[in-house]
PDB file of C-alpha atoms in Angstrom:
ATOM      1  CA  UNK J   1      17.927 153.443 102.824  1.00 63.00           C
ATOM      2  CA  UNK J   2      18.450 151.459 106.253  1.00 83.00           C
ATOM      3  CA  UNK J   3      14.811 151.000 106.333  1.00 81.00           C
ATOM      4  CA  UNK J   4      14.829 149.561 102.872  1.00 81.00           C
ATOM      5  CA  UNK J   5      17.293 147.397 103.428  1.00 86.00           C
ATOM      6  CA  UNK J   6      15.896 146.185 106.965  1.00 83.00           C
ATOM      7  CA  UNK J   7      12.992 145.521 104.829  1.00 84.00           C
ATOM      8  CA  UNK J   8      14.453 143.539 102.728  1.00 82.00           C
ATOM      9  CA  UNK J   9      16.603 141.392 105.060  1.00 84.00           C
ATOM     10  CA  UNK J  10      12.885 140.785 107.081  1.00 87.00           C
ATOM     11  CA  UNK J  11      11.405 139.412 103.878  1.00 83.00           C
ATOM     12  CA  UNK J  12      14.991 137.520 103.108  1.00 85.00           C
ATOM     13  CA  UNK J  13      14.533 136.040 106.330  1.00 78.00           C
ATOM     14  CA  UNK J  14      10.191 135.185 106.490  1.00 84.00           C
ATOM     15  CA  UNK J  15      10.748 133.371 102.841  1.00 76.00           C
ATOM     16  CA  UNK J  16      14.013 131.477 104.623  1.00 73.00           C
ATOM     17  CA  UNK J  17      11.686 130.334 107.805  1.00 69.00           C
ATOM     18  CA  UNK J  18       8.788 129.248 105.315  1.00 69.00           C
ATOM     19  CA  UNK J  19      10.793 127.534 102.760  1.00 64.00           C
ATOM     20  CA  UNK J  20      12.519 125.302 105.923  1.00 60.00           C
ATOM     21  CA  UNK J  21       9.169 124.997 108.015  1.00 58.00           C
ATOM     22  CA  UNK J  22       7.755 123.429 104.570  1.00 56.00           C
ATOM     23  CA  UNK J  23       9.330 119.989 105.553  1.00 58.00           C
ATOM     24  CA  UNK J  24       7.782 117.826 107.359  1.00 61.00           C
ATOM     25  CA  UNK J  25       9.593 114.990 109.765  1.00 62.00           C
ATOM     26  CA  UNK J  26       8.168 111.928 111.002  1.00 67.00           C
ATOM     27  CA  UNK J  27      10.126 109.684 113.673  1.00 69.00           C
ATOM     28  CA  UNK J  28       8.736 106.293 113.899  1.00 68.00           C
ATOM     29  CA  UNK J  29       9.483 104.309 116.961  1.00 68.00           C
ATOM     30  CA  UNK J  30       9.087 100.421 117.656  1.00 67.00           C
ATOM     31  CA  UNK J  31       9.627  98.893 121.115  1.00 67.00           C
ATOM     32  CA  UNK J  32      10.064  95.611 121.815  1.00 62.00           C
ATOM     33  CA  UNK J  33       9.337  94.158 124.674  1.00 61.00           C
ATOM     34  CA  UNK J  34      12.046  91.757 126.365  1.00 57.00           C
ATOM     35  CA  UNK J  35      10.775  88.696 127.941  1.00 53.00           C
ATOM     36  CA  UNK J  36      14.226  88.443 129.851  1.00 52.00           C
ATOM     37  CA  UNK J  37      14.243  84.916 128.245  1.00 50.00           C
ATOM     38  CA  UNK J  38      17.063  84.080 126.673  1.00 48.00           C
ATOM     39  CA  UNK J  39      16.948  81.604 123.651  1.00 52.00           C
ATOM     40  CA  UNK J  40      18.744  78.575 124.125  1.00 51.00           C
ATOM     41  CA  UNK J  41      20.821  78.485 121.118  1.00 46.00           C
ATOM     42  CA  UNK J  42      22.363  82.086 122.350  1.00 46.00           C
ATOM     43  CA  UNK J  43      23.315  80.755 125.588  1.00 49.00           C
ATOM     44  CA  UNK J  44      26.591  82.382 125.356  1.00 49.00           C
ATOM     45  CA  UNK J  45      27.755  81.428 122.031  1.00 50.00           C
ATOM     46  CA  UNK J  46      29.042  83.747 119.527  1.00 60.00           C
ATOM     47  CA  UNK J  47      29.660  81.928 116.699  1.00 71.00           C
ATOM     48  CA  UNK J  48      26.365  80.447 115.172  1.00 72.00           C
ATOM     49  CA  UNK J  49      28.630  77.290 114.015  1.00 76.00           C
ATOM     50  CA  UNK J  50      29.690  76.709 117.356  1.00 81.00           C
ATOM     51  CA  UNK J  51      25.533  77.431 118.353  1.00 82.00           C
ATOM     52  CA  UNK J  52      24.844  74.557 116.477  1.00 83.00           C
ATOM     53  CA  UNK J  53      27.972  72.163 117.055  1.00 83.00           C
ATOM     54  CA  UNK J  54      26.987  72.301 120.356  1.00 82.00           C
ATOM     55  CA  UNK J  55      23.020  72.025 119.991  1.00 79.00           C
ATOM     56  CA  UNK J  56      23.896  69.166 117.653  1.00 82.00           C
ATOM     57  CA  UNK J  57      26.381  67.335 120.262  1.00 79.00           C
ATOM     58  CA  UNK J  58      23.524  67.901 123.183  1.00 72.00           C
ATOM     59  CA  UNK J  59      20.732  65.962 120.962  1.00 76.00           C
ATOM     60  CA  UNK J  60      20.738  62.000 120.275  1.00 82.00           C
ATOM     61  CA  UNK J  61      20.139  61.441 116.664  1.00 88.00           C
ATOM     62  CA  UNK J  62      21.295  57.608 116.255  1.00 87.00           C
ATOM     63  CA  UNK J  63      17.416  57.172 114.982  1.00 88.00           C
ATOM     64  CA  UNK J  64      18.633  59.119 111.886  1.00 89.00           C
ATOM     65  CA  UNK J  65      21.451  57.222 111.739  1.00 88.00           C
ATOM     66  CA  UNK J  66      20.271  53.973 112.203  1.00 87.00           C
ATOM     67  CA  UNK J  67      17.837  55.146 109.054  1.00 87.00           C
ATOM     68  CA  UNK J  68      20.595  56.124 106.970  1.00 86.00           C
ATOM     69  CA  UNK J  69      22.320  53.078 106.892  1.00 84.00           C
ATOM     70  CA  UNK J  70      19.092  50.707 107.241  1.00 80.00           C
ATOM     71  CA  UNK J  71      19.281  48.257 104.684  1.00 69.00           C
ATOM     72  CA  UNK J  72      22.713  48.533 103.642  1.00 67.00           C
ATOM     73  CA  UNK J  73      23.914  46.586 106.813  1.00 56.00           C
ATOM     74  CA  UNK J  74      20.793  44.178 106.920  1.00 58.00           C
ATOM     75  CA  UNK J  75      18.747  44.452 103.739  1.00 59.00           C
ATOM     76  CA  UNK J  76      16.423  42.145 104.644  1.00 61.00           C
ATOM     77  CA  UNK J  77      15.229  44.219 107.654  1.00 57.00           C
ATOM     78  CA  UNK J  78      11.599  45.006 107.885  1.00 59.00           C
ATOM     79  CA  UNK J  79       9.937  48.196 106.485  1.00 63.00           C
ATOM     80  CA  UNK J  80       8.205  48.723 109.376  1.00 64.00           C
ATOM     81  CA  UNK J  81      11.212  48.581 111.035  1.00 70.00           C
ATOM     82  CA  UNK J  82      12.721  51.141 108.583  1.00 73.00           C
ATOM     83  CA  UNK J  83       9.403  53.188 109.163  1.00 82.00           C
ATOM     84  CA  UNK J  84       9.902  52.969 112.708  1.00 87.00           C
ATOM     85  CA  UNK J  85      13.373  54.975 112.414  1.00 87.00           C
ATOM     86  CA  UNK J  86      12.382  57.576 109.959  1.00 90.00           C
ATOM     87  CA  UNK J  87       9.608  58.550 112.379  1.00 92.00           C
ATOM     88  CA  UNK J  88      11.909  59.036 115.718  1.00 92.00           C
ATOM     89  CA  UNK J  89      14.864  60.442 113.405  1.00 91.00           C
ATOM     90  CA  UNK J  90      12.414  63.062 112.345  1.00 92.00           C
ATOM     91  CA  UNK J  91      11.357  63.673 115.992  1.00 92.00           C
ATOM     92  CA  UNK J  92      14.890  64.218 116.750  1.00 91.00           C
ATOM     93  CA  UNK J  93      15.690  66.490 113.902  1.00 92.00           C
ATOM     94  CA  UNK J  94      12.745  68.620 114.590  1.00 91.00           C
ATOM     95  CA  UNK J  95      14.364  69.092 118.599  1.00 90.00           C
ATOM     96  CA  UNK J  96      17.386  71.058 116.464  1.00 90.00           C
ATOM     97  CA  UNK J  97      16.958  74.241 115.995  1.00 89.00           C
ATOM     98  CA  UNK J  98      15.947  74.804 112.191  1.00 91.00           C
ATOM     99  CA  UNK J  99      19.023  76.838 111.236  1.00 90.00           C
ATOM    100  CA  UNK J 100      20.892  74.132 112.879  1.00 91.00           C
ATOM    101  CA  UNK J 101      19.282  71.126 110.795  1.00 92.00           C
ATOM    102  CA  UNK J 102      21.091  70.963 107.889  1.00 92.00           C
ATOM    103  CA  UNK J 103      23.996  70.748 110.346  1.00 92.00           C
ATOM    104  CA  UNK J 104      22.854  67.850 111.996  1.00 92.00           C
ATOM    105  CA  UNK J 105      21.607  65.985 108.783  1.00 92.00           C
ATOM    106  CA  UNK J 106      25.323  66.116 107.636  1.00 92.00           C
ATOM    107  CA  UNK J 107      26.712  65.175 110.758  1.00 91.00           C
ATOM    108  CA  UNK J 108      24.994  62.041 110.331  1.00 91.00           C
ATOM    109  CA  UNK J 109      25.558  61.516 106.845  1.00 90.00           C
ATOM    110  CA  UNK J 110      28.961  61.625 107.496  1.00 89.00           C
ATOM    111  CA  UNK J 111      28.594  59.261 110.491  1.00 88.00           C
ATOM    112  CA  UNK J 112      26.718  56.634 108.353  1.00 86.00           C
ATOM    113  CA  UNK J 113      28.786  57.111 105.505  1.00 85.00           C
ATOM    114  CA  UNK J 114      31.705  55.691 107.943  1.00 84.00           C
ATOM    115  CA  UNK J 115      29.832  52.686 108.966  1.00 80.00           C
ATOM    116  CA  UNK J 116      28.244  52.145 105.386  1.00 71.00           C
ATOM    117  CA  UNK J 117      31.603  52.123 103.441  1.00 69.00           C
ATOM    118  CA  UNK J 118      32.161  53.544 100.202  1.00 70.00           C
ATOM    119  CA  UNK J 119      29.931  51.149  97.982  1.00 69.00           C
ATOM    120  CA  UNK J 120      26.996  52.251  99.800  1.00 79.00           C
ATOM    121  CA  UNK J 121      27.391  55.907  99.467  1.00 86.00           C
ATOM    122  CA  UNK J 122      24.909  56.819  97.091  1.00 86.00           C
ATOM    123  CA  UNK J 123      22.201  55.432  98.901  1.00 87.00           C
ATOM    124  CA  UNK J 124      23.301  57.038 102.131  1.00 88.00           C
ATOM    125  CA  UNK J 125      22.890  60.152 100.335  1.00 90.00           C
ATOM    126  CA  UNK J 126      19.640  59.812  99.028  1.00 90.00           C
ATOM    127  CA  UNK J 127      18.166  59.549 102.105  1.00 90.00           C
ATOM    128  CA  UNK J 128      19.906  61.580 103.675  1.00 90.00           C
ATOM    129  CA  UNK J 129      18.553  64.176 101.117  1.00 93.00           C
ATOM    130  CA  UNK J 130      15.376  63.122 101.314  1.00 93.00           C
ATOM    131  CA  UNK J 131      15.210  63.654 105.330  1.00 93.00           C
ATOM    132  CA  UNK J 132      13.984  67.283 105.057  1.00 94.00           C
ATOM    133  CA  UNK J 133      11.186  66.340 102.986  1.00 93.00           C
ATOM    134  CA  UNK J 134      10.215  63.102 104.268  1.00 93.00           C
ATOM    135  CA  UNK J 135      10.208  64.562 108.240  1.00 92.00           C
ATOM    136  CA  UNK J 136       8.481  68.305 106.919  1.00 92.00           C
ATOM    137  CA  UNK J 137      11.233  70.031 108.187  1.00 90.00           C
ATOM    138  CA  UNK J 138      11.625  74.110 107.075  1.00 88.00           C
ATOM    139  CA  UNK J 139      14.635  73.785 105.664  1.00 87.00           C
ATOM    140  CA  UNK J 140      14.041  72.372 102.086  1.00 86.00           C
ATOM    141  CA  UNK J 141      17.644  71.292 100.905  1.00 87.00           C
ATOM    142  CA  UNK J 142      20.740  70.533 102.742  1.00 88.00           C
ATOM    143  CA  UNK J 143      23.475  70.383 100.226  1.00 87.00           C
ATOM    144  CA  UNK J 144      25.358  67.014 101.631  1.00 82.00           C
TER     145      UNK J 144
END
């Protein structure tokens, strides 16, 4: 009887190995090579509001701002004048980081909209909404 029942717990036990050794795992690796660089809007800011607050501060955008409220304070300016600002506002808004440009199109919305007054809101907004389009930034739409 012993060798019957050795027999049986060797075939218990070949079945076992088989039925596990059936599966099959596959370990995929990536590596990623570090430059050692490290990208200036990390530069030892957590927060990725504070990342931009601070990229924002660091950059001059009074081009934007002088576009925003263009017109509203002198309407009879020039358009090529007018021109003149969109093009170096949208120089300086592509210097920001794009996660950080809707940031610093509502920084200076809210800027102009101090120096505009409240009767000239709506137009301050308009182009301020139109900046991401008009200067081909990524971001599409920066709610105001």
């Amino acid at each position: 009887m012993t060798k019957l029942e050795l027999f049986a717990l060797t075939f218990t036990v070949i079945v076992a190995f088989s039925a596990v050794s059936a599966y099959k795992t596959t370990i995929v690796t990536t590596i990623v090579e570090d430059n050692g660089l490290v990208p200036p809007l990390l530069d030892g800011l957590d927060n990725p509001q504070e990342q931009c607050r601070s990229q924002i501060q660091s950059q001059q955008l009074d081009h934007c701002q002088m576009h925003l409220t263009q017109g509203i304070q002198n309407p009879r300016r020039p358009f090529q004048r007018e021109q003149q600002h969109l093009q170096q506002c949208c120089s300086q808004l592509n210097q920001v980081n794009p996660e950080c440009q809707c940031d610093a199109i509502r920084q200076v919305f809210n800027e102009a909209r101090r120096q505009g007054g409240q009767r000239a809101i709506s137009q301050i907004a308009s182009k301020a909404q139109r900046l991401p389009n008009d200067c081909g930034l990524e971001v599409q739409h920066c709610p105001l």
